[in-house]
Coordinates of C-alpha atoms and ligand atoms in Angstrom, one line a residue:
M337 CA -98.8 65.2 -44.3
N338 CA -97.6 62.2 -42.3
K339 CA -96.0 60.3 -45.2
M340 CA -92.8 62.4 -45.2
E341 CA -92.6 63.4 -41.6
H342 CA -89.1 63.3 -40.1
S343 CA -87.9 65.5 -37.3
I344 CA -84.5 67.2 -37.5
W345 CA -83.2 65.4 -34.4
E346 CA -83.5 62.0 -36.1
D347 CA -80.5 62.9 -38.4
Y348 CA -78.2 63.3 -35.4
R349 CA -78.8 60.0 -33.6
N350 CA -76.1 57.7 -32.3
K351 CA -78.2 55.1 -30.9
K352 CA -77.3 51.8 -29.3
T353 CA -79.8 48.9 -29.6
F354 CA -81.1 47.2 -26.6
P355 CA -82.4 43.7 -26.0
S356 CA -86.1 42.8 -25.7
I357 CA -87.8 41.2 -22.7
D358 CA -87.6 37.4 -23.4
K359 CA -88.0 35.9 -19.9
D360 CA -89.4 36.8 -16.5
Y361 CA -87.7 39.6 -14.5
K362 CA -87.7 40.9 -11.0
T363 CA -86.9 44.5 -10.3
D364 CA -87.3 47.2 -7.6
V365 CA -88.7 49.7 -10.1
L366 CA -90.2 49.1 -13.5
I367 CA -90.3 52.2 -15.8
I368 CA -92.7 52.0 -18.7
G369 CA -91.7 54.4 -21.5
G370 CA -88.3 55.3 -23.1
G371 CA -88.9 58.9 -23.8
I372 CA -87.1 61.7 -22.0
A373 CA -89.2 61.3 -18.8
G374 CA -88.5 57.5 -18.5
I375 CA -84.8 58.0 -19.4
L376 CA -84.3 60.7 -16.8
C377 CA -86.1 58.6 -14.2
A378 CA -83.8 55.7 -15.0
Y379 CA -80.8 57.9 -14.9
E380 CA -81.8 59.3 -11.4
L381 CA -82.5 55.8 -10.0
K382 CA -79.2 54.5 -11.3
K383 CA -77.4 57.4 -9.6
R384 CA -79.1 56.5 -6.3
N385 CA -78.2 52.8 -6.8
I386 CA -81.8 51.7 -7.0
D387 CA -82.5 48.6 -9.1
Y388 CA -84.7 49.3 -12.1
I389 CA -85.5 48.3 -15.6
L390 CA -86.9 50.5 -18.4
V391 CA -89.1 49.0 -21.1
D392 CA -90.3 50.6 -24.3
K393 CA -92.7 49.1 -26.7
N394 CA -90.7 50.5 -29.7
Y395 CA -87.3 51.9 -29.1
V396 CA -85.9 54.7 -26.9
G397 CA -86.8 58.2 -28.1
S398 CA -89.3 56.9 -30.7
G399 CA -92.3 58.8 -29.4
I400 CA -93.0 62.3 -28.5
S401 CA -89.4 63.1 -27.5
K402 CA -88.2 62.8 -31.1
N403 CA -90.8 65.3 -32.2
T404 CA -90.4 68.0 -29.6
T405 CA -88.7 71.3 -30.2
A406 CA -87.0 70.9 -26.8
F407 CA -87.0 74.3 -25.3
I408 CA -85.6 74.3 -21.8
S409 CA -87.6 77.1 -20.3
F410 CA -89.9 78.3 -17.6
I411 CA -92.0 79.9 -20.3
H412 CA -94.7 77.4 -21.2
D413 CA -98.0 77.4 -23.1
F414 CA -99.9 79.6 -20.6
S415 CA -99.8 83.1 -19.2
Y416 CA -98.2 83.7 -15.8
Y417 CA -100.5 86.7 -15.5
E418 CA -103.5 84.3 -15.7
M419 CA -101.9 81.7 -13.5
I420 CA -101.3 84.3 -10.7
S421 CA -104.9 85.5 -11.1
K422 CA -106.3 82.0 -10.9
L423 CA -104.0 80.2 -8.5
G424 CA -102.2 83.0 -6.6
I425 CA -98.6 84.2 -6.5
N426 CA -97.4 81.3 -4.3
K427 CA -98.5 78.6 -6.7
A428 CA -97.0 80.5 -9.6
K429 CA -93.7 80.9 -7.7
E430 CA -93.7 77.2 -6.9
Y431 CA -94.2 76.4 -10.6
I432 CA -91.4 78.7 -11.8
D433 CA -89.0 77.5 -9.1
L434 CA -89.5 73.9 -10.1
C435 CA -88.8 74.9 -13.7
K436 CA -85.7 76.8 -12.7
A437 CA -84.4 73.8 -10.7
A438 CA -84.9 71.6 -13.7
M439 CA -83.1 74.0 -16.0
K440 CA -80.1 74.1 -13.7
K441 CA -80.0 70.3 -13.8
Y442 CA -79.8 70.4 -17.7
E443 CA -77.0 72.9 -17.4
E444 CA -75.1 70.5 -15.0
L445 CA -75.8 67.5 -17.4
A446 CA -74.3 69.5 -20.2
L447 CA -71.0 69.5 -18.4
L448 CA -71.0 65.7 -18.6
Y449 CA -72.6 64.9 -22.0
D450 CA -72.7 66.6 -25.4
F451 CA -76.3 67.2 -26.4
D452 CA -75.9 70.7 -28.0
Y453 CA -77.0 72.5 -24.9
E454 CA -77.0 76.3 -25.6
K455 CA -78.3 79.2 -23.5
K456 CA -80.6 81.6 -25.5
D457 CA -82.7 84.6 -24.9
L458 CA -86.4 84.1 -25.3
Y459 CA -88.7 86.8 -26.8
L460 CA -92.4 86.8 -26.2
Y461 CA -94.4 89.1 -28.5
S462 CA -98.0 90.0 -29.5
M463 CA -100.2 92.4 -31.4
D464 CA -102.0 92.8 -28.1
E465 CA -99.9 95.3 -26.0
D466 CA -101.9 94.6 -22.8
K467 CA -101.1 90.9 -22.9
I468 CA -97.3 91.6 -23.0
I469 CA -97.5 94.3 -20.4
N470 CA -99.4 92.0 -18.1
E471 CA -97.0 89.2 -18.7
K472 CA -94.0 91.4 -17.9
I473 CA -95.7 92.5 -14.6
A474 CA -96.4 88.9 -13.7
L475 CA -92.9 87.7 -14.5
E476 CA -91.4 90.6 -12.5
L477 CA -93.6 89.6 -9.5
L478 CA -91.9 86.2 -9.9
K479 CA -88.5 87.8 -9.8
V480 CA -87.7 87.3 -13.5
N481 CA -85.7 89.9 -15.2
V482 CA -87.7 91.1 -18.3
S483 CA -87.1 94.0 -20.7
Y484 CA -89.0 95.5 -23.6
V485 CA -87.5 95.2 -27.1
N486 CA -88.7 96.9 -30.3
K487 CA -87.1 94.7 -32.9
L488 CA -87.2 90.9 -33.6
E489 CA -85.2 89.0 -36.2
V490 CA -88.1 86.7 -37.2
D491 CA -91.2 88.9 -37.3
D492 CA -92.2 92.6 -37.7
S493 CA -95.9 92.1 -37.0
F494 CA -96.1 92.9 -33.3
N495 CA -97.0 95.8 -31.1
K496 CA -95.1 94.8 -27.9
A497 CA -92.3 92.3 -27.2
I498 CA -90.3 91.3 -24.1
K499 CA -86.9 89.6 -23.7
I500 CA -86.3 86.9 -21.0
K501 CA -82.7 85.9 -20.6
D502 CA -81.0 82.5 -20.0
Q503 CA -83.5 80.0 -21.4
A504 CA -81.9 77.1 -23.4
I505 CA -82.2 74.7 -26.3
I506 CA -80.9 71.2 -26.7
N507 CA -80.9 68.3 -29.2
P508 CA -83.4 65.9 -27.4
L509 CA -82.3 62.7 -29.1
K510 CA -78.6 63.4 -28.5
L511 CA -79.4 63.7 -24.8
I512 CA -81.5 60.5 -24.8
D513 CA -78.9 58.5 -26.7
A514 CA -76.1 59.7 -24.4
L515 CA -77.9 58.8 -21.2
A516 CA -79.4 55.6 -22.5
N517 CA -76.0 54.1 -23.2
E518 CA -75.4 53.6 -19.5
L519 CA -78.9 52.4 -18.6
N520 CA -80.7 49.1 -18.1
I521 CA -83.1 49.2 -21.1
F522 CA -85.3 46.8 -23.0
E523 CA -86.7 47.8 -26.4
H524 CA -89.6 46.3 -28.4
S525 CA -91.0 45.2 -25.0
N526 CA -94.7 45.8 -24.9
V527 CA -96.4 46.0 -21.5
S528 CA -99.9 44.7 -22.1
K529 CA -101.2 44.6 -18.5
V530 CA -100.2 46.1 -15.1
Y531 CA -101.2 44.4 -11.8
D532 CA -100.4 45.5 -8.3
N533 CA -96.8 44.2 -8.3
E534 CA -96.5 42.6 -11.7
A535 CA -96.7 43.6 -15.4
I536 CA -97.1 41.4 -18.4
C537 CA -94.5 42.3 -21.0
N538 CA -94.0 40.3 -24.2
N539 CA -95.9 37.5 -22.5
H540 CA -93.4 37.4 -19.6
I541 CA -93.9 38.5 -16.1
I542 CA -92.0 41.5 -14.6
S543 CA -92.3 41.6 -10.9
F544 CA -91.7 45.0 -9.3
N545 CA -92.0 46.9 -6.0
H546 CA -92.7 50.2 -7.8
V547 CA -93.8 51.1 -11.3
I548 CA -93.4 54.5 -13.1
M549 CA -95.8 55.1 -16.0
A550 CA -93.7 57.4 -18.2
S551 CA -95.3 56.7 -21.6
N552 CA -96.8 60.2 -22.3
Y553 CA -100.4 59.0 -22.2
P554 CA -100.4 56.5 -19.3
L555 CA -100.7 52.9 -20.4
V556 CA -103.2 52.4 -17.6
N557 CA -105.6 55.3 -18.0
K558 CA -109.1 54.1 -17.0
K559 CA -107.9 53.5 -13.4
G560 CA -107.0 56.9 -12.0
L561 CA -109.4 58.5 -14.6
Y562 CA -106.6 59.8 -16.8
F563 CA -108.8 59.5 -19.8
M564 CA -110.9 62.2 -18.1
K565 CA -108.0 64.2 -16.7
L566 CA -106.1 64.5 -20.0
R567 CA -106.7 66.1 -23.3
Q568 CA -104.3 66.0 -26.2
K569 CA -102.9 68.8 -28.4
R570 CA -101.2 68.6 -31.8
S571 CA -98.6 70.9 -33.1
Y572 CA -96.8 71.1 -36.5
V573 CA -93.2 72.0 -37.1
V574 CA -90.8 72.7 -40.0
A575 CA -87.0 73.3 -40.1
I576 CA -85.9 75.8 -42.7
N577 CA -82.4 76.4 -44.0
K578 CA -82.1 79.8 -42.4
Q579 CA -80.0 81.1 -39.6
I580 CA -81.6 82.7 -36.5
N581 CA -80.0 83.3 -33.1
Q582 CA -82.6 83.3 -30.4
L583 CA -86.0 81.8 -29.3
Y584 CA -89.3 83.5 -30.2
I585 CA -92.9 82.9 -29.2
N586 CA -95.8 84.8 -30.7
I587 CA -98.5 84.5 -27.9
D588 CA -101.4 85.5 -30.2
D589 CA -103.9 82.9 -31.2
D590 CA -102.4 80.9 -34.1
G591 CA -99.0 82.5 -33.3
L592 CA -95.8 80.8 -34.4
Y593 CA -92.8 79.8 -32.3
Y594 CA -89.2 79.8 -33.5
R595 CA -86.0 78.3 -32.3
P596 CA -82.5 78.0 -33.8
Y597 CA -80.6 74.8 -34.3
K598 CA -77.3 74.8 -36.2
E599 CA -78.0 76.3 -39.6
Y600 CA -81.8 75.8 -39.3
M601 CA -84.7 77.9 -38.1
I602 CA -87.3 75.6 -36.6
V603 CA -90.9 77.0 -36.8
G604 CA -93.8 75.5 -35.0
G605 CA -97.5 76.3 -34.9
N606 CA -101.0 75.4 -36.0
D607 CA -101.6 74.0 -32.5
R608 CA -105.0 72.5 -32.0
L609 CA -106.7 70.2 -29.5
T610 CA -107.3 66.8 -31.0
N611 CA -111.1 67.3 -30.8
K612 CA -110.8 70.3 -33.1
K613 CA -110.9 69.9 -36.9
C614 CA -107.5 70.3 -38.7
E615 CA -108.3 73.4 -40.8
N616 CA -104.9 74.2 -42.3
N617 CA -102.0 72.5 -44.0
F618 CA -99.1 73.9 -42.0
Y619 CA -96.5 72.7 -44.4
L620 CA -98.1 74.5 -47.3
Q621 CA -98.6 77.6 -45.2
M622 CA -94.9 77.7 -44.3
K623 CA -93.9 77.1 -48.0
E624 CA -95.9 80.1 -48.9
K625 CA -94.6 82.2 -46.0
Y626 CA -91.0 81.3 -46.6
K627 CA -91.0 81.2 -50.5
G628 CA -87.5 80.8 -51.8
E629 CA -86.2 79.2 -48.6
E630 CA -85.6 75.5 -48.4
I631 CA -87.8 73.6 -46.0
K632 CA -85.6 70.6 -45.1
Y633 CA -87.7 68.9 -42.4
Y634 CA -91.3 68.8 -41.3
W635 CA -93.0 66.9 -38.6
S636 CA -95.8 67.0 -36.0
N637 CA -96.2 66.3 -32.4
Q638 CA -98.9 65.4 -30.0
D639 CA -98.8 65.8 -26.2
C640 CA -101.1 65.4 -23.2
I641 CA -102.5 68.4 -21.5
S642 CA -104.0 68.4 -18.0
L643 CA -107.2 70.2 -17.3
D644 CA -105.4 73.0 -15.5
Q645 CA -102.3 72.9 -17.8
I646 CA -100.1 71.8 -14.9
P647 CA -98.5 68.4 -15.2
Y648 CA -99.5 65.3 -13.2
I649 CA -96.4 64.0 -11.4
G650 CA -96.7 61.8 -8.4
R651 CA -98.6 58.8 -7.0
F652 CA -100.8 57.3 -9.8
N653 CA -103.9 57.0 -7.7
N654 CA -105.0 56.3 -4.1
A655 CA -105.5 52.6 -4.7
H656 CA -101.9 51.9 -5.7
N657 CA -99.3 53.3 -3.3
N658 CA -96.5 51.9 -5.5
W659 CA -97.6 53.2 -8.9
Y660 CA -96.4 56.6 -10.1
V661 CA -97.1 58.7 -13.1
T662 CA -95.6 61.6 -15.0
T663 CA -97.7 63.1 -17.8
G664 CA -99.6 66.2 -19.0
Y665 CA -96.6 68.3 -20.2
N666 CA -98.6 70.4 -22.6
L667 CA -95.9 70.3 -25.4
Y668 CA -93.2 71.6 -23.1
G669 CA -92.2 68.4 -21.6
F670 CA -88.4 68.6 -21.1
T671 CA -88.5 70.8 -18.0
F672 CA -91.0 68.7 -16.1
A673 CA -89.5 65.4 -17.3
M674 CA -86.4 66.5 -15.3
S675 CA -88.5 67.6 -12.3
S676 CA -90.3 64.2 -12.3
S677 CA -87.1 62.2 -12.1
R678 CA -86.2 63.8 -8.8
I679 CA -89.7 63.9 -7.3
L680 CA -90.5 60.2 -8.2
A681 CA -87.1 58.9 -7.1
D682 CA -87.6 60.8 -3.7
M683 CA -91.1 59.2 -3.4
I684 CA -89.7 55.7 -4.2
E685 CA -86.9 56.2 -1.6
G686 CA -89.5 57.3 1.0
K687 CA -88.0 60.7 1.3
L688 CA -91.2 62.3 0.1
E689 CA -94.3 60.7 1.5
E690 CA -96.7 62.4 -0.9
N691 CA -95.8 64.9 -3.6
P692 CA -96.4 68.2 -1.8
Y693 CA -96.3 70.3 -4.9
L694 CA -99.0 71.6 -7.1
L695 CA -98.2 68.7 -9.5
T696 CA -99.9 66.0 -7.5
P697 CA -102.3 63.8 -9.7
A698 CA -104.6 63.6 -6.7
R699 CA -105.7 67.2 -7.1
S700 CA -109.3 67.9 -8.0
I701 CA -110.5 67.3 -11.6
L702 CA -113.5 69.5 -11.1
H703 CA -112.8 72.0 -13.9
K704 CA -114.9 73.6 -16.6
K705 CA -112.7 71.9 -19.2
L706 CA -113.8 68.5 -17.8
I707 CA -117.5 69.3 -18.7
S708 CA -116.6 70.1 -22.3
S709 CA -114.5 67.0 -22.6
L710 CA -117.3 64.8 -21.2
A711 CA -119.8 66.4 -23.6
I712 CA -117.5 65.6 -26.6
T713 CA -117.0 62.0 -25.4
I714 CA -120.7 61.4 -24.9
S715 CA -121.7 62.8 -28.3
N716 CA -119.1 60.7 -30.1
L717 CA -119.8 57.5 -28.2
F718 CA -123.4 57.8 -29.4
S719 CA -122.6 58.9 -32.9
L720 CA -123.5 56.3 -35.6
K721 CA -120.2 56.4 -37.7
V722 CA -118.8 53.0 -38.6
N723 CA -115.1 53.3 -37.8
R724 CA -114.8 53.2 -34.0
C725 CA -111.8 53.9 -31.8
T726 CA -110.2 50.8 -30.2
H727 CA -109.7 52.7 -26.9
M728 CA -113.3 53.2 -25.8
G729 CA -115.3 53.1 -29.0
C730 CA -115.8 56.7 -29.9
A731 CA -116.7 57.5 -33.6
L732 CA -113.5 58.4 -35.5
K733 CA -113.2 61.4 -37.8
Y734 CA -111.1 61.5 -40.9
N735 CA -108.4 64.2 -41.2
E736 CA -108.0 64.8 -44.9
I737 CA -104.9 67.0 -44.5
D738 CA -102.9 64.5 -42.5
D739 CA -104.6 61.4 -44.0
T740 CA -105.4 60.0 -40.6
F741 CA -108.4 58.7 -38.6
E742 CA -108.6 60.8 -35.4
C743 CA -110.6 60.2 -32.2
P744 CA -112.2 63.3 -30.9
C745 CA -112.7 61.8 -27.4
H746 CA -109.1 61.3 -26.1
G747 CA -106.9 61.8 -29.2
S748 CA -105.9 58.4 -30.5
R749 CA -104.8 58.5 -34.1
Y750 CA -104.5 55.9 -36.9
D751 CA -103.1 56.1 -40.3
K752 CA -105.3 55.6 -43.4
N753 CA -104.7 51.8 -43.2
G754 CA -105.7 51.6 -39.5
K755 CA -102.2 51.4 -38.0
L756 CA -102.1 53.0 -34.5
L757 CA -100.1 56.3 -34.4
N758 CA -101.0 57.7 -31.1
G759 CA -102.6 56.4 -27.9
P760 CA -104.3 56.0 -25.5
A761 CA -105.6 53.2 -27.8
Q762 CA -103.3 50.2 -27.8
K763 CA -104.6 48.4 -30.8
D764 CA -104.7 49.0 -34.6
L765 CA -108.1 49.8 -36.2
E766 CA -109.9 47.5 -38.6
I767 CA -111.2 49.8 -41.2
K768 CA -114.8 49.2 -42.3
Ligands
FES1490 FE1 -110.5 57.2 -26.2 FE2 -110.8 57.1 -28.8 S1 -112.2 56.5 -27.3 S2 -109.1 57.7 -27.7

């Protein structure tokens, strides 16, 4: 499926090109990664007159940000009912307040830049009435205005649905391109090694006082145990020539999500952890479901998920006071990319000694999902298959639907010729 992948956002780019690192540099803050998280961090540092440079191994907006569906919302890929049951009302309130603050920032940015920001209502629905009733109760406890509805423009197969007002949609690449214009960026600048206060980039040395790892899967991932703290999830998306007006998420297993953009209906689904076999060809499923409609774009995305489904934003690890990370967005990255720009800038300025929020990467990794991830890693490290991942050597599996080699351990992907598509691996595969 990857041969023709092309996200809708790529047709609306107005991108400037940036130079590459071709000599040694000194900077206060080095940002690694030119997706939305890196760009927003750079934008925030610039506003605060802090010296920085941002480097991207490809070009800005070339990774996960170009493949997102860019909901700006506090509704993410989990249930607030479950979050309150597991973590308590205060933590859930802290989470939703962070999201609301980030959403307000996007609204403010939309007054300055054109990135097709539009407020929309979001509808959650399910065949399981209890799920929706419980979610409504949880959201109301968090002071969100929620109402039941009995009709949806995209789907009739549901037993209960709720409406949540004032969420938003944007064009992610229009935003990245608008902000990047004013920033100090180097493209095609590959960081190969990070030391305490230096990074090697295109064989040159960048000396820094602080470094922010904003490259989705952190470039340095063995230190800080990020390869144990993160799993990856894939999702598949199409854009169909069909007008809809609002946002919809079916919260049942294998449920679809919908968002409008111009004359298109964007439909996503077939979400799966990368250690699970790809069973369905989403594109063919959508062709069947929307017979007679034109599918203009299809693409897929892959994002990091933390063990507890809450992002890691803050100090990278205890050993490096000047290293910071932002990752684990669980396919809903835009909200927390915005939060991380403020939190990390505050930490760099010394206004925030340690991230006090529930986002800190220093929180415990003792979680039942860690046990299952470790079991998968061990069994694939000792499997006898010939093609081995260039990250830590796990046996690769071939995905015949996408025509890719996939690593069940931490989610690296390679095309059929061995070219690296997704990290944490950094090197191509030599196919045997
Ligand atoms: Fe880690 Fe393959 S061994 S991604």
